[in-house]
Short mmCIF file of C-alpha atoms in Angstrom, two decimals:
data_model
loop_
_atom_site.label_atom_id
_atom_site.label_comp_id
_atom_site.label_asym_id
_atom_site.label_seq_id
_atom_site.Cartn_x
_atom_site.Cartn_y
_atom_site.Cartn_z
CA MET Q 1 97.17 87.27 38.56
CA ILE Q 2 95.10 89.00 41.23
CA THR Q 3 95.57 92.74 41.62
CA PHE Q 4 94.12 95.29 44.02
CA ARG Q 5 93.00 98.85 43.43
CA ARG Q 6 90.80 101.61 44.76
CA ALA Q 7 87.17 100.97 43.79
CA GLN Q 8 85.59 103.13 41.09
CA ALA Q 9 81.92 104.04 40.75
CA SER Q 10 81.61 101.51 37.91
CA ASP Q 11 82.56 98.71 40.35
CA LEU Q 12 79.62 99.47 42.63
CA PRO Q 13 77.11 96.93 41.25
CA ASP Q 14 79.71 94.14 41.58
CA ILE Q 15 80.57 95.21 45.13
CA VAL Q 16 76.95 95.39 46.26
CA ALA Q 17 76.27 91.99 44.66
CA MET Q 18 79.03 90.52 46.86
CA LEU Q 19 77.66 92.22 49.98
CA ALA Q 20 74.22 90.75 49.22
CA ASP Q 21 75.54 87.24 48.49
CA ASP Q 22 76.05 86.18 52.10
CA PRO Q 23 73.60 84.87 54.74
CA LEU Q 24 73.42 88.20 56.60
CA GLY Q 25 73.60 90.39 53.52
CA ALA Q 26 70.78 88.56 51.75
CA GLY Q 27 68.33 89.95 54.28
CA ARG Q 28 69.55 93.52 54.40
CA GLU Q 29 71.02 94.43 51.00
CA ASP Q 30 69.40 95.10 47.62
CA ALA Q 31 71.65 94.36 44.67
CA SER Q 32 69.03 95.23 42.02
CA VAL Q 33 70.18 97.65 39.32
CA PRO Q 34 69.88 100.62 39.16
CA LEU Q 35 71.25 100.53 42.70
CA ALA Q 36 69.36 102.10 45.58
CA ARG Q 37 70.37 105.71 46.16
CA GLY Q 38 71.88 104.88 49.57
CA TYR Q 39 74.67 102.85 47.95
CA VAL Q 40 75.57 105.63 45.53
CA ASP Q 41 75.58 108.25 48.28
CA ALA Q 42 77.73 106.03 50.52
CA PHE Q 43 80.18 105.39 47.69
CA ASP Q 44 80.49 109.13 47.08
CA ALA Q 45 81.10 109.77 50.81
CA ILE Q 46 83.76 107.05 51.00
CA ASP Q 47 85.43 108.13 47.78
CA ALA Q 48 85.63 111.76 48.91
CA ASP Q 49 87.17 110.87 52.29
CA PRO Q 50 90.99 110.71 52.30
CA ASN Q 51 90.82 108.44 55.37
CA GLN Q 52 88.70 105.81 53.63
CA LEU Q 53 89.87 103.28 51.08
CA LEU Q 54 87.26 101.09 49.43
CA ALA Q 55 89.17 98.53 47.38
CA VAL Q 56 88.50 95.70 44.97
CA ALA Q 57 90.45 92.58 44.09
CA VAL Q 58 90.49 91.99 40.34
CA ASP Q 59 91.39 88.94 38.29
CA GLY Q 60 91.52 89.35 34.50
CA GLY Q 61 89.21 92.35 34.62
CA GLU Q 62 86.67 90.60 36.86
CA VAL Q 63 85.97 92.02 40.33
CA ILE Q 64 86.32 89.04 42.69
CA GLY Q 65 86.64 90.68 46.10
CA THR Q 66 86.13 93.85 48.09
CA LEU Q 67 87.11 95.37 51.40
CA GLN Q 68 87.08 98.76 53.09
CA ILE Q 69 89.86 100.30 55.18
CA THR Q 70 89.30 103.28 57.47
CA PHE Q 71 92.42 105.11 58.64
CA LEU Q 72 91.72 106.37 62.15
CA ALA Q 73 93.49 109.32 63.73
CA GLY Q 74 93.45 109.15 67.51
CA LEU Q 75 95.31 110.59 70.49
CA SER Q 76 96.00 107.26 72.23
CA ARG Q 77 99.50 105.78 72.05
CA LYS Q 78 101.03 109.23 71.49
CA GLY Q 79 98.82 109.93 68.51
CA ALA Q 80 99.30 106.66 66.62
CA TRP Q 81 97.09 106.08 63.58
CA GLY Q 82 95.08 102.88 63.35
CA GLY Q 83 93.65 100.97 60.41
CA GLN Q 84 90.24 99.31 60.53
CA ILE Q 85 89.26 96.68 57.97
CA GLU Q 86 85.57 96.03 57.30
CA ALA Q 87 83.12 94.73 54.71
CA VAL Q 88 85.45 92.05 53.39
CA ARG Q 89 83.87 89.81 50.76
CA VAL Q 90 85.12 87.32 48.17
CA ALA Q 91 82.89 86.39 45.21
CA SER Q 92 81.19 83.08 46.02
CA HIS Q 93 82.69 81.18 43.06
CA ARG Q 94 86.21 82.17 44.18
CA ARG Q 95 86.00 81.37 47.90
CA SER Q 96 88.39 78.93 49.63
CA GLY Q 97 91.12 79.75 47.14
CA GLY Q 98 93.33 81.87 49.37
CA ILE Q 99 92.02 85.17 48.01
CA GLY Q 100 90.87 86.36 51.44
CA ARG Q 101 94.39 85.96 52.76
CA LEU Q 102 95.87 87.91 49.83
CA MET Q 103 93.30 90.65 50.43
CA PHE Q 104 94.13 90.94 54.14
CA GLU Q 105 97.85 90.94 53.44
CA TRP Q 106 97.33 93.75 50.92
CA ALA Q 107 95.12 95.68 53.35
CA ILE Q 108 97.65 95.34 56.19
CA ALA Q 109 100.36 96.61 53.84
CA GLN Q 110 98.19 99.65 53.04
CA CYS Q 111 97.86 100.35 56.77
CA ARG Q 112 101.60 100.03 57.23
CA ALA Q 113 102.23 102.39 54.29
CA ARG Q 114 99.96 104.96 55.93
CA GLY Q 115 101.99 104.74 59.13
CA CYS Q 116 99.38 102.91 61.22
CA GLY Q 117 100.60 101.38 64.47
CA ARG Q 118 97.85 98.78 64.55
CA VAL Q 119 95.11 97.16 62.47
CA GLN Q 120 91.74 96.19 63.91
CA ILE Q 121 88.77 94.13 62.78
CA THR Q 122 85.65 92.76 64.41
CA THR Q 123 83.98 89.49 63.56
CA ASP Q 124 81.01 87.52 64.79
CA LYS Q 125 81.68 85.66 68.06
CA GLY Q 126 80.43 82.36 66.63
CA ARG Q 127 82.66 82.20 63.53
CA ALA Q 128 85.43 79.89 64.74
CA ASP Q 129 86.80 79.52 61.20
CA ALA Q 130 87.22 83.29 60.90
CA HIS Q 131 88.89 83.43 64.32
CA ARG Q 132 91.49 80.87 63.25
CA PHE Q 133 92.02 82.79 60.02
CA TYR Q 134 92.66 86.10 61.81
CA GLU Q 135 94.94 84.44 64.34
CA SER Q 136 96.95 82.95 61.47
CA LEU Q 137 97.42 86.52 60.19
CA GLY Q 138 98.87 87.60 63.54
CA PHE Q 139 95.75 89.16 65.05
CA THR Q 140 94.86 88.63 68.71
CA GLY Q 141 91.25 88.64 69.82
CA ASN Q 142 91.29 90.25 73.25
CA HIS Q 143 88.29 92.52 72.77
CA LEU Q 144 84.53 92.23 72.67
CA GLY Q 145 82.66 94.21 70.05
CA TYR Q 146 79.36 95.80 71.09
CA LYS Q 147 76.79 97.23 68.72
CA LYS Q 148 73.57 99.12 69.24
CA THR Q 149 71.03 99.67 66.48
CA LEU Q 150 69.57 103.19 66.38
CA MET S 1 75.84 121.09 85.36
CA ILE S 2 77.87 118.93 82.97
CA THR S 3 78.04 120.05 79.36
CA PHE S 4 79.63 118.56 76.25
CA ARG S 5 81.42 120.23 73.39
CA ARG S 6 83.94 119.65 70.59
CA ALA S 7 87.48 119.64 72.00
CA GLN S 8 89.72 122.62 71.29
CA ALA S 9 93.51 122.61 71.03
CA SER S 10 93.69 124.19 74.50
CA ASP S 11 91.97 121.09 75.97
CA LEU S 12 94.70 118.78 74.71
CA PRO S 13 96.88 118.65 77.90
CA ASP S 14 93.79 117.77 79.98
CA ILE S 15 92.72 115.08 77.51
CA VAL S 16 96.16 113.48 77.33
CA ALA S 17 96.39 113.54 81.13
CA MET S 18 93.17 111.49 81.28
CA LEU S 19 94.45 109.04 78.66
CA ALA S 20 97.64 108.57 80.71
CA ASP S 21 95.79 108.15 84.03
CA ASP S 22 94.67 104.56 83.53
CA PRO S 23 96.54 101.23 83.95
CA LEU S 24 97.07 100.74 80.20
CA GLY S 25 97.65 104.40 79.41
CA ALA S 26 100.29 104.83 82.12
CA GLY S 27 102.64 102.60 80.14
CA ARG S 28 102.05 104.04 76.71
CA GLU S 29 101.21 107.74 77.03
CA ASP S 30 103.31 110.77 77.97
CA ALA S 31 101.34 113.60 79.54
CA SER S 32 104.36 115.87 80.10
CA VAL S 33 103.98 119.43 78.82
CA PRO S 34 104.83 120.63 76.22
CA LEU S 35 103.06 117.61 74.74
CA ALA S 36 104.85 115.24 72.41
CA ARG S 37 104.44 116.23 68.77
CA GLY S 38 102.40 113.09 67.99
CA TYR S 39 99.51 114.31 70.14
CA VAL S 40 99.42 117.70 68.46
CA ASP S 41 99.56 116.18 64.98
CA ALA S 42 96.80 113.71 65.87
CA PHE S 43 94.63 116.48 67.27
CA ASP S 44 95.06 118.48 64.07
CA ALA S 45 94.14 115.44 61.94
CA ILE S 46 91.03 114.72 64.02
CA ASP S 47 89.98 118.36 64.11
CA ALA S 48 90.30 118.73 60.32
CA ASP S 49 88.23 115.60 59.62
CA PRO S 50 84.48 116.21 59.32
CA ASN S 51 83.88 112.54 60.18
CA GLN S 52 85.68 112.76 63.52
CA LEU S 53 84.37 114.34 66.69
CA LEU S 54 86.72 114.56 69.66
CA ALA S 55 84.65 115.81 72.57
CA VAL S 56 85.08 116.85 76.18
CA ALA S 57 82.70 116.84 79.14
CA VAL S 58 83.02 120.04 81.14
CA ASP S 59 81.83 120.91 84.63
CA GLY S 60 82.23 124.53 85.75
CA GLY S 61 85.01 125.15 83.24
CA GLU S 62 86.92 122.01 84.25
CA VAL S 63 87.44 119.23 81.66
CA ILE S 64 86.28 116.04 83.40
CA GLY S 65 85.86 113.60 80.52
CA THR S 66 86.69 112.89 76.90
CA LEU S 67 85.61 110.61 74.09
CA GLN S 68 86.05 110.33 70.35
CA ILE S 69 83.38 109.51 67.78
CA THR S 70 84.18 108.43 64.23
CA PHE S 71 81.32 108.61 61.73
CA LEU S 72 81.81 105.76 59.28
CA ALA S 73 80.42 105.74 55.75
CA GLY S 74 79.98 102.22 54.42
CA LEU S 75 78.07 100.39 51.71
CA SER S 76 76.58 97.69 53.96
CA ARG S 77 72.92 97.94 54.97
CA LYS S 78 72.12 100.01 51.86
CA GLY S 79 74.75 102.58 52.67
CA ALA S 80 73.92 103.17 56.34
CA TRP S 81 76.35 105.32 58.34
CA GLY S 82 77.75 103.97 61.58
CA GLY S 83 79.17 105.67 64.65
CA GLN S 84 82.18 104.33 66.52
CA ILE S 85 82.96 105.51 70.05
CA GLU S 86 86.54 105.22 71.35
CA ALA S 87 89.01 106.66 73.85
CA VAL S 88 86.40 107.26 76.54
CA ARG S 89 87.86 108.53 79.81
CA VAL S 90 86.48 110.19 82.94
CA ALA S 91 88.86 112.14 85.22
CA SER S 92 89.82 109.86 88.12
CA HIS S 93 88.37 112.11 90.84
CA ARG S 94 84.98 112.10 89.06
CA ARG S 95 84.60 108.38 88.35
CA SER S 96 81.63 106.32 89.60
CA GLY S 97 79.39 109.40 89.52
CA GLY S 98 77.34 108.54 86.43
CA ILE S 99 79.38 110.77 84.12
CA GLY S 100 80.32 107.89 81.83
CA ARG S 101 76.64 107.18 81.26
CA LEU S 102 75.91 110.84 80.44
CA MET S 103 78.84 110.85 78.04
CA PHE S 104 77.63 107.74 76.21
CA GLU S 105 74.08 109.03 76.03
CA TRP S 106 75.39 112.28 74.53
CA ALA S 107 77.62 110.40 72.08
CA ILE S 108 74.77 108.14 70.98
CA ALA S 109 72.60 111.23 70.41
CA GLN S 110 75.38 112.71 68.23
CA CYS S 111 75.38 109.51 66.15
CA ARG S 112 71.62 109.65 65.80
CA ALA S 113 71.78 113.31 64.75
CA ARG S 114 74.26 112.38 62.03
CA GLY S 115 71.85 109.73 60.73
CA CYS S 116 73.82 106.69 61.88
CA GLY S 117 71.97 103.38 61.84
CA ARG S 118 74.18 101.84 64.51
CA VAL S 119 76.81 102.64 67.12
CA GLN S 120 79.75 100.36 67.84
CA ILE S 121 82.41 100.08 70.51
CA THR S 122 85.02 97.54 71.49
CA THR S 123 86.17 96.79 75.00
CA ASP S 124 88.58 94.41 76.66
CA LYS S 125 87.20 90.86 76.98
CA GLY S 126 87.99 90.70 80.70
CA ARG S 127 86.16 93.87 81.80
CA ALA S 128 82.90 92.39 83.09
CA ASP S 129 81.91 95.74 84.67
CA ALA S 130 82.22 97.50 81.30
CA HIS S 131 80.21 94.73 79.62
CA ARG S 132 77.32 95.20 82.06
CA PHE S 133 77.52 98.96 81.53
CA TYR S 134 77.30 98.68 77.73
CA GLU S 135 74.47 96.17 77.98
CA SER S 136 72.58 98.58 80.23
CA LEU S 137 72.91 101.16 77.45
CA GLY S 138 71.29 98.78 74.94
CA PHE S 139 74.44 97.42 73.30
CA THR S 140 74.78 93.74 72.44
CA GLY S 141 78.18 92.08 72.43
CA ASN S 142 78.02 89.58 69.60
CA HIS S 143 81.41 90.31 68.09
CA LEU S 144 85.04 89.62 68.83
CA GLY S 145 87.54 92.41 68.27
CA TYR S 146 90.92 91.45 66.83
CA LYS S 147 93.96 93.70 66.76
CA LYS S 148 97.39 93.34 65.21
CA THR S 149 100.30 95.60 66.12
CA LEU S 150 102.36 96.75 63.12
#
C-alpha cells in the first residue's frame, strides 16, 4: 500500500539519497550525512512556501519516491494557475514497478485540487522512454526547454 | 531610455493587452476593461509571493514590455535556486528593436542577484527564430517541455 504525503525534515536524507542515485545526480549531489547546508536551507525554503509541495511516496514506512510540485500563478489564460512537476525520483530497488505512474497521477490530482488549468514538466530530449511515459499520461510535448547556467 | 521595474496594479490593463496581442493570446485572453476577475486575482497572488517577480519595461512612462520570473527553490544541485522566465511580451509597435534582448538580460541579472544557479525557459518547438534568440543569449535547448491541460 503506497501512500503519498508532504515531505518532513526527517525525510531529507532519504530524498537526497534518491537525487544522488541517478547518472546525473551522482556527479552533482552529495548524500553524505550530516547533509550539506544547501539541502537543509532549500528544504526550509520549500517547506515555508505555500506554492511549493515537496512530497514523498511511502510504502510500509519506507520512503520509496519523491517529487516536487510548484503551483504557478500567472496572468496568461485569464489568470489560470499552472502546476509544474520536477525532481521526480523512485528508489532504485523499486523502479519499473509502476510507482512513477502512481506518483504522477497523485501529483496531477494535487494540481487539479489546487485549481490548476495545466500541468507542465520538462525532460531530457534524448529520453525516448520518458517521452512515451509522459504521452501515456496525456501530456503533449510541443515545447523546447532551454537552460542557462549562471 | 528603457527602464525595468516590478509591475503595479495600475499596469495590469497594459500587460493584459500585450498578452492578448499575439496569435495564441488572441484566442485565450480578454483585454476588455474592467479586466476579468481572474487577471486581478492572479496579479494579487503574484504580487504577494516573494518568489514571483512580474516586471514591466517602460519607455518614457509607456509600458512597452512585460515578463514574469519565478524563483524556484529545489533540492537538486545541493539546493541551488533556479529562475524561470515566462510570459515575455513586447508591445507590437516596439518589436524587432532589441527590447526583448534587453528584457532577457535584465531578467537574467535578477536571477543572478537572487543567487540562482540556472535560468530556464520553454518555447514552442516550431519557433526557430526564438530558438536562435535564446541560443544567442547562452541558453542550450536540451529538454522537451510537456504540458497537459486539466
